[in-house]
Amino acid sequence: MAALDRVKVLVLGDSGVGKSSLVHLLCHNQVLGNPSWTVGCSVDVRIHDYKEGTPEEKTYYIELWDVGGSVGSASSVKSTRAVFYNLLNGIILVHDLTNKKSSQNLYRWSLEALNRDVAPTGVLVTNGDYDREQFADNQIPLLVIGTKLDQIPETKRNEVLTRTAFLAEDFNAEEINLDCTNPRYLAAGSSNAVKLSRFFDKVIEKRYFLRDGNQVCHFS
């Protein structure tokens, strides 16, 4: 069997939001029994069928790079992580729905990865407001995933999900909200599964089929 082509997707977000649990669920369709803190970066692989069910269907490896979630603003911390940001093809931004700060920090994470060649500028927020224009020309596909949905009381759920919907709009990204301890949130055929598949298709297209917005040949 020929080796499968690969794409690299970063999984970014604060410590404790559930990135490792999410990656394990995405790659193994199983709940991670005893998650631990990620030091540096860990990599797992998901097999994805691009354009499943169509004549163009082809199988790819999705490498999910789970980057440790320290939010230290020191240059040395960012420089250490910068090595993981090379040659990325997509980014999954993960936040904890019960922790508003983890949602706000997604702007910092995305800018750090997308501007990895730019010297750190310190705090990226002024009076609680980020410059959304920094994402206007981004060519890297993004997906926003909110975790710990089960911990949001029903009476608060609409309020929280309305707030996070604006977050996804800022990134021009689709949004998935789930509980990483319950695989049914990513069950085949569900809206979440469709969104996830669409995101991975977009990452693959950007890597192998599109260049400057034009179709290019992809040789197996």
JSON list of C-alpha atoms in Angstrom, two decimals:
[
{"chain": "A", "resi": 1, "resn": "MET", "atom": "CA", "xyz": [0.00, 0.00, 0.00]},
{"chain": "A", "resi": 2, "resn": "ALA", "atom": "CA", "xyz": [1.35, 3.42, -0.95]},
{"chain": "A", "resi": 3, "resn": "ALA", "atom": "CA", "xyz": [2.20, 5.80, 1.89]},
{"chain": "A", "resi": 4, "resn": "LEU", "atom": "CA", "xyz": [-0.59, 8.26, 2.63]},
{"chain": "A", "resi": 5, "resn": "ASP", "atom": "CA", "xyz": [-0.11, 11.99, 2.17]},
{"chain": "A", "resi": 6, "resn": "ARG", "atom": "CA", "xyz": [-0.21, 14.04, 5.37]},
{"chain": "A", "resi": 7, "resn": "VAL", "atom": "CA", "xyz": [-1.34, 17.42, 6.61]},
{"chain": "A", "resi": 8, "resn": "LYS", "atom": "CA", "xyz": [-0.31, 19.10, 9.85]},
{"chain": "A", "resi": 9, "resn": "VAL", "atom": "CA", "xyz": [-2.97, 20.61, 12.10]},
{"chain": "A", "resi": 10, "resn": "LEU", "atom": "CA", "xyz": [-2.04, 22.45, 15.30]},
{"chain": "A", "resi": 11, "resn": "VAL", "atom": "CA", "xyz": [-4.29, 22.08, 18.35]},
{"chain": "A", "resi": 12, "resn": "LEU", "atom": "CA", "xyz": [-3.91, 25.25, 20.41]},
{"chain": "A", "resi": 13, "resn": "GLY", "atom": "CA", "xyz": [-5.43, 26.60, 23.62]},
{"chain": "A", "resi": 14, "resn": "ASP", "atom": "CA", "xyz": [-4.80, 27.19, 27.32]},
{"chain": "A", "resi": 15, "resn": "SER", "atom": "CA", "xyz": [-3.72, 24.45, 29.70]},
{"chain": "A", "resi": 16, "resn": "GLY", "atom": "CA", "xyz": [-6.65, 22.52, 31.12]},
{"chain": "A", "resi": 17, "resn": "VAL", "atom": "CA", "xyz": [-9.15, 23.18, 28.31]},
{"chain": "A", "resi": 18, "resn": "GLY", "atom": "CA", "xyz": [-9.08, 19.53, 27.22]},
{"chain": "A", "resi": 19, "resn": "LYS", "atom": "CA", "xyz": [-6.86, 19.52, 24.13]},
{"chain": "A", "resi": 20, "resn": "SER", "atom": "CA", "xyz": [-5.34, 16.10, 24.87]},
{"chain": "A", "resi": 21, "resn": "SER", "atom": "CA", "xyz": [-8.76, 14.59, 25.54]},
{"chain": "A", "resi": 22, "resn": "LEU", "atom": "CA", "xyz": [-10.06, 16.10, 22.31]},
{"chain": "A", "resi": 23, "resn": "VAL", "atom": "CA", "xyz": [-7.15, 14.79, 20.23]},
{"chain": "A", "resi": 24, "resn": "HIS", "atom": "CA", "xyz": [-7.55, 11.31, 21.70]},
{"chain": "A", "resi": 25, "resn": "LEU", "atom": "CA", "xyz": [-11.27, 11.36, 20.89]},
{"chain": "A", "resi": 26, "resn": "LEU", "atom": "CA", "xyz": [-10.63, 12.59, 17.34]},
{"chain": "A", "resi": 27, "resn": "CYS", "atom": "CA", "xyz": [-7.94, 10.01, 16.62]},
{"chain": "A", "resi": 28, "resn": "HIS", "atom": "CA", "xyz": [-9.26, 6.94, 18.45]},
{"chain": "A", "resi": 29, "resn": "ASN", "atom": "CA", "xyz": [-12.97, 7.64, 18.94]},
{"chain": "A", "resi": 30, "resn": "GLN", "atom": "CA", "xyz": [-12.42, 6.83, 22.59]},
{"chain": "A", "resi": 31, "resn": "VAL", "atom": "CA", "xyz": [-12.49, 8.82, 25.82]},
{"chain": "A", "resi": 32, "resn": "LEU", "atom": "CA", "xyz": [-9.05, 9.51, 27.33]},
{"chain": "A", "resi": 33, "resn": "GLY", "atom": "CA", "xyz": [-9.26, 7.91, 30.75]},
{"chain": "A", "resi": 34, "resn": "ASN", "atom": "CA", "xyz": [-6.51, 9.76, 32.60]},
{"chain": "A", "resi": 35, "resn": "PRO", "atom": "CA", "xyz": [-5.40, 12.92, 30.79]},
{"chain": "A", "resi": 36, "resn": "SER", "atom": "CA", "xyz": [-2.14, 14.54, 31.89]},
{"chain": "A", "resi": 37, "resn": "TRP", "atom": "CA", "xyz": [-0.49, 17.89, 31.23]},
{"chain": "A", "resi": 38, "resn": "THR", "atom": "CA", "xyz": [1.21, 18.12, 27.84]},
{"chain": "A", "resi": 39, "resn": "VAL", "atom": "CA", "xyz": [4.84, 19.21, 28.04]},
{"chain": "A", "resi": 40, "resn": "GLY", "atom": "CA", "xyz": [6.16, 20.59, 24.77]},
{"chain": "A", "resi": 41, "resn": "CYS", "atom": "CA", "xyz": [4.04, 18.89, 22.13]},
{"chain": "A", "resi": 42, "resn": "SER", "atom": "CA", "xyz": [2.50, 15.49, 21.45]},
{"chain": "A", "resi": 43, "resn": "VAL", "atom": "CA", "xyz": [1.43, 14.23, 18.02]},
{"chain": "A", "resi": 44, "resn": "ASP", "atom": "CA", "xyz": [-1.34, 11.79, 17.16]},
{"chain": "A", "resi": 45, "resn": "VAL", "atom": "CA", "xyz": [-2.77, 10.77, 13.79]},
{"chain": "A", "resi": 46, "resn": "ARG", "atom": "CA", "xyz": [-6.29, 10.55, 12.42]},
{"chain": "A", "resi": 47, "resn": "ILE", "atom": "CA", "xyz": [-7.16, 8.84, 9.14]},
{"chain": "A", "resi": 48, "resn": "HIS", "atom": "CA", "xyz": [-9.48, 11.01, 7.05]},
{"chain": "A", "resi": 49, "resn": "ASP", "atom": "CA", "xyz": [-11.27, 10.26, 3.79]},
{"chain": "A", "resi": 50, "resn": "TYR", "atom": "CA", "xyz": [-11.18, 13.44, 1.71]},
{"chain": "A", "resi": 51, "resn": "LYS", "atom": "CA", "xyz": [-14.47, 14.08, -0.12]},
{"chain": "A", "resi": 52, "resn": "GLU", "atom": "CA", "xyz": [-15.84, 10.81, 1.16]},
{"chain": "A", "resi": 53, "resn": "GLY", "atom": "CA", "xyz": [-18.42, 9.20, -1.09]},
{"chain": "A", "resi": 54, "resn": "THR", "atom": "CA", "xyz": [-17.39, 11.11, -4.23]},
{"chain": "A", "resi": 55, "resn": "PRO", "atom": "CA", "xyz": [-15.20, 10.10, -7.19]},
{"chain": "A", "resi": 56, "resn": "GLU", "atom": "CA", "xyz": [-12.43, 12.31, -5.73]},
{"chain": "A", "resi": 57, "resn": "GLU", "atom": "CA", "xyz": [-12.33, 10.39, -2.44]},
{"chain": "A", "resi": 58, "resn": "LYS", "atom": "CA", "xyz": [-8.81, 9.80, -1.16]},
{"chain": "A", "resi": 59, "resn": "THR", "atom": "CA", "xyz": [-7.42, 8.85, 2.24]},
{"chain": "A", "resi": 60, "resn": "TYR", "atom": "CA", "xyz": [-5.02, 11.14, 4.12]},
{"chain": "A", "resi": 61, "resn": "TYR", "atom": "CA", "xyz": [-3.25, 11.23, 7.46]},
{"chain": "A", "resi": 62, "resn": "ILE", "atom": "CA", "xyz": [-4.21, 14.19, 9.65]},
{"chain": "A", "resi": 63, "resn": "GLU", "atom": "CA", "xyz": [-1.35, 14.88, 12.07]},
{"chain": "A", "resi": 64, "resn": "LEU", "atom": "CA", "xyz": [-2.77, 16.59, 15.16]},
{"chain": "A", "resi": 65, "resn": "TRP", "atom": "CA", "xyz": [-0.06, 18.49, 17.05]},
{"chain": "A", "resi": 66, "resn": "ASP", "atom": "CA", "xyz": [-1.21, 19.07, 20.62]},
{"chain": "A", "resi": 67, "resn": "VAL", "atom": "CA", "xyz": [0.91, 22.01, 21.80]},
{"chain": "A", "resi": 68, "resn": "GLY", "atom": "CA", "xyz": [1.42, 22.54, 25.55]},
{"chain": "A", "resi": 69, "resn": "GLY", "atom": "CA", "xyz": [-0.83, 25.31, 26.80]},
{"chain": "A", "resi": 70, "resn": "SER", "atom": "CA", "xyz": [1.33, 27.64, 28.89]},
{"chain": "A", "resi": 71, "resn": "VAL", "atom": "CA", "xyz": [0.22, 31.22, 28.15]},
{"chain": "A", "resi": 72, "resn": "GLY", "atom": "CA", "xyz": [3.38, 32.87, 29.41]},
{"chain": "A", "resi": 73, "resn": "SER", "atom": "CA", "xyz": [4.11, 36.00, 27.41]},
{"chain": "A", "resi": 74, "resn": "ALA", "atom": "CA", "xyz": [7.88, 35.76, 27.78]},
{"chain": "A", "resi": 75, "resn": "SER", "atom": "CA", "xyz": [9.83, 35.65, 24.56]},
{"chain": "A", "resi": 76, "resn": "SER", "atom": "CA", "xyz": [11.59, 32.44, 25.61]},
{"chain": "A", "resi": 77, "resn": "VAL", "atom": "CA", "xyz": [8.26, 30.62, 26.05]},
{"chain": "A", "resi": 78, "resn": "LYS", "atom": "CA", "xyz": [7.08, 31.66, 22.60]},
{"chain": "A", "resi": 79, "resn": "SER", "atom": "CA", "xyz": [10.43, 30.86, 21.03]},
{"chain": "A", "resi": 80, "resn": "THR", "atom": "CA", "xyz": [10.28, 27.34, 22.46]},
{"chain": "A", "resi": 81, "resn": "ARG", "atom": "CA", "xyz": [6.85, 26.76, 20.92]},
{"chain": "A", "resi": 82, "resn": "ALA", "atom": "CA", "xyz": [7.74, 28.38, 17.60]},
{"chain": "A", "resi": 83, "resn": "VAL", "atom": "CA", "xyz": [9.44, 25.21, 16.34]},
{"chain": "A", "resi": 84, "resn": "PHE", "atom": "CA", "xyz": [6.03, 23.47, 16.35]},
{"chain": "A", "resi": 85, "resn": "TYR", "atom": "CA", "xyz": [4.46, 26.16, 14.18]},
{"chain": "A", "resi": 86, "resn": "ASN", "atom": "CA", "xyz": [6.54, 25.47, 11.06]},
{"chain": "A", "resi": 87, "resn": "LEU", "atom": "CA", "xyz": [4.80, 24.17, 7.93]},
{"chain": "A", "resi": 88, "resn": "LEU", "atom": "CA", "xyz": [1.35, 24.12, 9.49]},
{"chain": "A", "resi": 89, "resn": "ASN", "atom": "CA", "xyz": [-1.70, 23.49, 7.31]},
{"chain": "A", "resi": 90, "resn": "GLY", "atom": "CA", "xyz": [-4.55, 24.16, 9.73]},
{"chain": "A", "resi": 91, "resn": "ILE", "atom": "CA", "xyz": [-5.33, 25.19, 13.32]},
{"chain": "A", "resi": 92, "resn": "ILE", "atom": "CA", "xyz": [-7.91, 23.91, 15.80]},
{"chain": "A", "resi": 93, "resn": "LEU", "atom": "CA", "xyz": [-8.46, 26.51, 18.52]},
{"chain": "A", "resi": 94, "resn": "VAL", "atom": "CA", "xyz": [-9.73, 24.91, 21.74]},
{"chain": "A", "resi": 95, "resn": "HIS", "atom": "CA", "xyz": [-11.36, 26.72, 24.65]},
{"chain": "A", "resi": 96, "resn": "ASP", "atom": "CA", "xyz": [-13.21, 25.73, 27.80]},
{"chain": "A", "resi": 97, "resn": "LEU", "atom": "CA", "xyz": [-16.84, 26.90, 27.65]},
{"chain": "A", "resi": 98, "resn": "THR", "atom": "CA", "xyz": [-16.83, 27.34, 31.44]},
{"chain": "A", "resi": 99, "resn": "ASN", "atom": "CA", "xyz": [-13.77, 29.62, 31.32]},
{"chain": "A", "resi": 100, "resn": "LYS", "atom": "CA", "xyz": [-14.26, 32.92, 29.48]},
{"chain": "A", "resi": 101, "resn": "LYS", "atom": "CA", "xyz": [-10.58, 33.79, 29.71]},
{"chain": "A", "resi": 102, "resn": "SER", "atom": "CA", "xyz": [-9.64, 30.66, 27.77]},
{"chain": "A", "resi": 103, "resn": "SER", "atom": "CA", "xyz": [-11.94, 31.87, 24.98]},
{"chain": "A", "resi": 104, "resn": "GLN", "atom": "CA", "xyz": [-10.34, 35.33, 24.92]},
{"chain": "A", "resi": 105, "resn": "ASN", "atom": "CA", "xyz": [-6.87, 33.78, 24.86]},
{"chain": "A", "resi": 106, "resn": "LEU", "atom": "CA", "xyz": [-7.61, 32.10, 21.52]},
{"chain": "A", "resi": 107, "resn": "TYR", "atom": "CA", "xyz": [-6.78, 35.41, 19.84]},
{"chain": "A", "resi": 108, "resn": "ARG", "atom": "CA", "xyz": [-3.34, 35.31, 21.43]},
{"chain": "A", "resi": 109, "resn": "TRP", "atom": "CA", "xyz": [-2.80, 31.68, 20.43]},
{"chain": "A", "resi": 110, "resn": "SER", "atom": "CA", "xyz": [-3.81, 32.18, 16.83]},
{"chain": "A", "resi": 111, "resn": "LEU", "atom": "CA", "xyz": [-1.71, 35.31, 16.41]},
{"chain": "A", "resi": 112, "resn": "GLU", "atom": "CA", "xyz": [1.30, 33.60, 17.96]},
{"chain": "A", "resi": 113, "resn": "ALA", "atom": "CA", "xyz": [1.07, 30.70, 15.49]},
{"chain": "A", "resi": 114, "resn": "LEU", "atom": "CA", "xyz": [0.17, 32.75, 12.42]},
{"chain": "A", "resi": 115, "resn": "ASN", "atom": "CA", "xyz": [2.82, 35.41, 13.14]},
{"chain": "A", "resi": 116, "resn": "ARG", "atom": "CA", "xyz": [5.52, 32.99, 14.25]},
{"chain": "A", "resi": 117, "resn": "ASP", "atom": "CA", "xyz": [8.20, 34.91, 12.33]},
{"chain": "A", "resi": 118, "resn": "VAL", "atom": "CA", "xyz": [7.32, 38.19, 14.00]},
{"chain": "A", "resi": 119, "resn": "ALA", "atom": "CA", "xyz": [9.00, 39.27, 17.23]},
{"chain": "A", "resi": 120, "resn": "PRO", "atom": "CA", "xyz": [6.63, 38.97, 20.24]},
{"chain": "A", "resi": 121, "resn": "THR", "atom": "CA", "xyz": [4.77, 42.21, 20.88]},
{"chain": "A", "resi": 122, "resn": "GLY", "atom": "CA", "xyz": [3.72, 41.46, 24.46]},
{"chain": "A", "resi": 123, "resn": "VAL", "atom": "CA", "xyz": [0.06, 41.93, 25.31]},
{"chain": "A", "resi": 124, "resn": "LEU", "atom": "CA", "xyz": [-2.19, 41.60, 22.28]},
{"chain": "A", "resi": 125, "resn": "VAL", "atom": "CA", "xyz": [-5.24, 43.18, 23.82]},
{"chain": "A", "resi": 126, "resn": "THR", "atom": "CA", "xyz": [-6.19, 46.78, 24.58]},
{"chain": "A", "resi": 127, "resn": "ASN", "atom": "CA", "xyz": [-9.11, 47.53, 26.88]},
{"chain": "A", "resi": 128, "resn": "GLY", "atom": "CA", "xyz": [-10.42, 44.01, 26.36]},
{"chain": "A", "resi": 129, "resn": "ASP", "atom": "CA", "xyz": [-10.65, 44.31, 22.58]},
{"chain": "A", "resi": 130, "resn": "TYR", "atom": "CA", "xyz": [-8.53, 42.57, 19.94]},
{"chain": "A", "resi": 131, "resn": "ASP", "atom": "CA", "xyz": [-7.88, 43.91, 16.46]},
{"chain": "A", "resi": 132, "resn": "ARG", "atom": "CA", "xyz": [-10.00, 41.54, 14.37]},
{"chain": "A", "resi": 133, "resn": "GLU", "atom": "CA", "xyz": [-8.42, 42.90, 11.17]},
{"chain": "A", "resi": 134, "resn": "GLN", "atom": "CA", "xyz": [-5.34, 40.83, 11.97]},
{"chain": "A", "resi": 135, "resn": "PHE", "atom": "CA", "xyz": [-7.31, 37.74, 10.89]},
{"chain": "A", "resi": 136, "resn": "ALA", "atom": "CA", "xyz": [-8.86, 39.23, 7.74]},
{"chain": "A", "resi": 137, "resn": "ASP", "atom": "CA", "xyz": [-6.16, 37.97, 5.35]},
{"chain": "A", "resi": 138, "resn": "ASN", "atom": "CA", "xyz": [-5.45, 34.67, 7.08]},
{"chain": "A", "resi": 139, "resn": "GLN", "atom": "CA", "xyz": [-5.12, 31.80, 4.59]},
{"chain": "A", "resi": 140, "resn": "ILE", "atom": "CA", "xyz": [-4.77, 28.99, 7.15]},
{"chain": "A", "resi": 141, "resn": "PRO", "atom": "CA", "xyz": [-8.06, 27.10, 7.79]},
{"chain": "A", "resi": 142, "resn": "LEU", "atom": "CA", "xyz": [-9.26, 27.48, 11.39]},
{"chain": "A", "resi": 143, "resn": "LEU", "atom": "CA", "xyz": [-11.78, 25.57, 13.49]},
{"chain": "A", "resi": 144, "resn": "VAL", "atom": "CA", "xyz": [-13.00, 26.65, 16.94]},
{"chain": "A", "resi": 145, "resn": "ILE", "atom": "CA", "xyz": [-13.92, 23.92, 19.42]},
{"chain": "A", "resi": 146, "resn": "GLY", "atom": "CA", "xyz": [-15.50, 24.57, 22.81]},
{"chain": "A", "resi": 147, "resn": "THR", "atom": "CA", "xyz": [-15.15, 21.82, 25.41]},
{"chain": "A", "resi": 148, "resn": "LYS", "atom": "CA", "xyz": [-16.93, 20.90, 28.66]},
{"chain": "A", "resi": 149, "resn": "LEU", "atom": "CA", "xyz": [-20.39, 21.63, 27.23]},
{"chain": "A", "resi": 150, "resn": "ASP", "atom": "CA", "xyz": [-21.80, 19.21, 29.81]},
{"chain": "A", "resi": 151, "resn": "GLN", "atom": "CA", "xyz": [-20.65, 21.54, 32.61]},
{"chain": "A", "resi": 152, "resn": "ILE", "atom": "CA", "xyz": [-22.75, 24.48, 31.37]},
{"chain": "A", "resi": 153, "resn": "PRO", "atom": "CA", "xyz": [-26.14, 24.59, 33.16]},
{"chain": "A", "resi": 154, "resn": "GLU", "atom": "CA", "xyz": [-29.10, 24.48, 30.76]},
{"chain": "A", "resi": 155, "resn": "THR", "atom": "CA", "xyz": [-30.20, 27.92, 32.00]},
{"chain": "A", "resi": 156, "resn": "LYS", "atom": "CA", "xyz": [-26.83, 29.44, 31.01]},
{"chain": "A", "resi": 157, "resn": "ARG", "atom": "CA", "xyz": [-26.22, 27.52, 27.78]},
{"chain": "A", "resi": 158, "resn": "ASN", "atom": "CA", "xyz": [-27.82, 29.97, 25.33]},
{"chain": "A", "resi": 159, "resn": "GLU", "atom": "CA", "xyz": [-25.91, 32.89, 26.82]},
{"chain": "A", "resi": 160, "resn": "VAL", "atom": "CA", "xyz": [-22.56, 31.09, 26.62]},
{"chain": "A", "resi": 161, "resn": "LEU", "atom": "CA", "xyz": [-23.08, 29.71, 23.12]},
{"chain": "A", "resi": 162, "resn": "THR", "atom": "CA", "xyz": [-24.16, 33.12, 21.81]},
{"chain": "A", "resi": 163, "resn": "ARG", "atom": "CA", "xyz": [-20.92, 34.61, 23.11]},
{"chain": "A", "resi": 164, "resn": "THR", "atom": "CA", "xyz": [-18.76, 31.89, 21.60]},
{"chain": "A", "resi": 165, "resn": "ALA", "atom": "CA", "xyz": [-20.56, 32.17, 18.25]},
{"chain": "A", "resi": 166, "resn": "PHE", "atom": "CA", "xyz": [-19.17, 35.70, 17.93]},
{"chain": "A", "resi": 167, "resn": "LEU", "atom": "CA", "xyz": [-15.73, 34.26, 18.65]},
{"chain": "A", "resi": 168, "resn": "ALA", "atom": "CA", "xyz": [-16.02, 31.91, 15.67]},
{"chain": "A", "resi": 169, "resn": "GLU", "atom": "CA", "xyz": [-17.18, 34.80, 13.48]},
{"chain": "A", "resi": 170, "resn": "ASP", "atom": "CA", "xyz": [-14.05, 36.75, 14.36]},
{"chain": "A", "resi": 171, "resn": "PHE", "atom": "CA", "xyz": [-11.91, 33.88, 13.11]},
{"chain": "A", "resi": 172, "resn": "ASN", "atom": "CA", "xyz": [-14.12, 33.25, 10.07]},
{"chain": "A", "resi": 173, "resn": "ALA", "atom": "CA", "xyz": [-14.30, 29.66, 11.29]},
{"chain": "A", "resi": 174, "resn": "GLU", "atom": "CA", "xyz": [-16.90, 27.01, 11.98]},
{"chain": "A", "resi": 175, "resn": "GLU", "atom": "CA", "xyz": [-17.60, 26.12, 15.59]},
{"chain": "A", "resi": 176, "resn": "ILE", "atom": "CA", "xyz": [-18.08, 22.83, 17.40]},
{"chain": "A", "resi": 177, "resn": "ASN", "atom": "CA", "xyz": [-19.12, 22.56, 21.04]},
{"chain": "A", "resi": 178, "resn": "LEU", "atom": "CA", "xyz": [-18.86, 19.22, 22.81]},
{"chain": "A", "resi": 179, "resn": "ASP", "atom": "CA", "xyz": [-18.08, 17.12, 25.83]},
{"chain": "A", "resi": 180, "resn": "CYS", "atom": "CA", "xyz": [-14.84, 15.17, 25.29]},
{"chain": "A", "resi": 181, "resn": "THR", "atom": "CA", "xyz": [-16.06, 12.43, 27.64]},
{"chain": "A", "resi": 182, "resn": "ASN", "atom": "CA", "xyz": [-18.97, 11.58, 25.34]},
{"chain": "A", "resi": 183, "resn": "PRO", "atom": "CA", "xyz": [-18.16, 10.30, 21.81]},
{"chain": "A", "resi": 184, "resn": "ARG", "atom": "CA", "xyz": [-21.75, 10.84, 20.65]},
{"chain": "A", "resi": 185, "resn": "TYR", "atom": "CA", "xyz": [-20.96, 14.51, 20.06]},
{"chain": "A", "resi": 186, "resn": "LEU", "atom": "CA", "xyz": [-18.85, 13.42, 17.07]},
{"chain": "A", "resi": 187, "resn": "ALA", "atom": "CA", "xyz": [-21.06, 10.53, 15.95]},
{"chain": "A", "resi": 188, "resn": "ALA", "atom": "CA", "xyz": [-20.99, 9.80, 12.21]},
{"chain": "A", "resi": 189, "resn": "GLY", "atom": "CA", "xyz": [-23.56, 11.88, 10.38]},
{"chain": "A", "resi": 190, "resn": "SER", "atom": "CA", "xyz": [-23.96, 14.44, 13.18]},
{"chain": "A", "resi": 191, "resn": "SER", "atom": "CA", "xyz": [-23.61, 18.14, 12.44]},
{"chain": "A", "resi": 192, "resn": "ASN", "atom": "CA", "xyz": [-20.36, 18.21, 14.42]},
{"chain": "A", "resi": 193, "resn": "ALA", "atom": "CA", "xyz": [-18.92, 15.33, 12.40]},
{"chain": "A", "resi": 194, "resn": "VAL", "atom": "CA", "xyz": [-19.88, 17.09, 9.17]},
{"chain": "A", "resi": 195, "resn": "LYS", "atom": "CA", "xyz": [-18.21, 20.32, 10.30]},
{"chain": "A", "resi": 196, "resn": "LEU", "atom": "CA", "xyz": [-15.07, 18.43, 11.29]},
{"chain": "A", "resi": 197, "resn": "SER", "atom": "CA", "xyz": [-14.91, 16.60, 7.97]},
{"chain": "A", "resi": 198, "resn": "ARG", "atom": "CA", "xyz": [-15.44, 19.85, 6.09]},
{"chain": "A", "resi": 199, "resn": "PHE", "atom": "CA", "xyz": [-12.58, 21.47, 8.01]},
{"chain": "A", "resi": 200, "resn": "PHE", "atom": "CA", "xyz": [-10.18, 18.61, 7.26]},
{"chain": "A", "resi": 201, "resn": "ASP", "atom": "CA", "xyz": [-11.20, 18.69, 3.59]},
{"chain": "A", "resi": 202, "resn": "LYS", "atom": "CA", "xyz": [-10.41, 22.41, 3.52]},
{"chain": "A", "resi": 203, "resn": "VAL", "atom": "CA", "xyz": [-6.99, 21.82, 5.11]},
{"chain": "A", "resi": 204, "resn": "ILE", "atom": "CA", "xyz": [-6.19, 19.15, 2.52]},
{"chain": "A", "resi": 205, "resn": "GLU", "atom": "CA", "xyz": [-7.36, 21.32, -0.36]},
{"chain": "A", "resi": 206, "resn": "LYS", "atom": "CA", "xyz": [-5.23, 24.20, 0.84]},
{"chain": "A", "resi": 207, "resn": "ARG", "atom": "CA", "xyz": [-2.19, 21.95, 1.14]},
{"chain": "A", "resi": 208, "resn": "TYR", "atom": "CA", "xyz": [-2.47, 19.84, -2.00]},
{"chain": "A", "resi": 209, "resn": "PHE", "atom": "CA", "xyz": [-4.95, 21.39, -4.43]},
{"chain": "A", "resi": 210, "resn": "LEU", "atom": "CA", "xyz": [-4.93, 25.16, -4.10]},
{"chain": "A", "resi": 211, "resn": "ARG", "atom": "CA", "xyz": [-2.14, 27.61, -4.68]},
{"chain": "A", "resi": 212, "resn": "ASP", "atom": "CA", "xyz": [-2.88, 31.32, -4.67]},
{"chain": "A", "resi": 213, "resn": "GLY", "atom": "CA", "xyz": [-6.52, 30.46, -5.13]},
{"chain": "A", "resi": 214, "resn": "ASN", "atom": "CA", "xyz": [-5.92, 28.39, -8.29]},
{"chain": "A", "resi": 215, "resn": "GLN", "atom": "CA", "xyz": [-6.32, 24.69, -8.90]},
{"chain": "A", "resi": 216, "resn": "VAL", "atom": "CA", "xyz": [-3.05, 22.78, -9.15]},
{"chain": "A", "resi": 217, "resn": "CYS", "atom": "CA", "xyz": [-2.33, 19.18, -9.99]},
{"chain": "A", "resi": 218, "resn": "HIS", "atom": "CA", "xyz": [-1.96, 16.67, -7.19]},
{"chain": "A", "resi": 219, "resn": "PHE", "atom": "CA", "xyz": [0.04, 13.57, -8.04]},
{"chain": "A", "resi": 220, "resn": "SER", "atom": "CA", "xyz": [-0.48, 10.43, -5.97]}
]
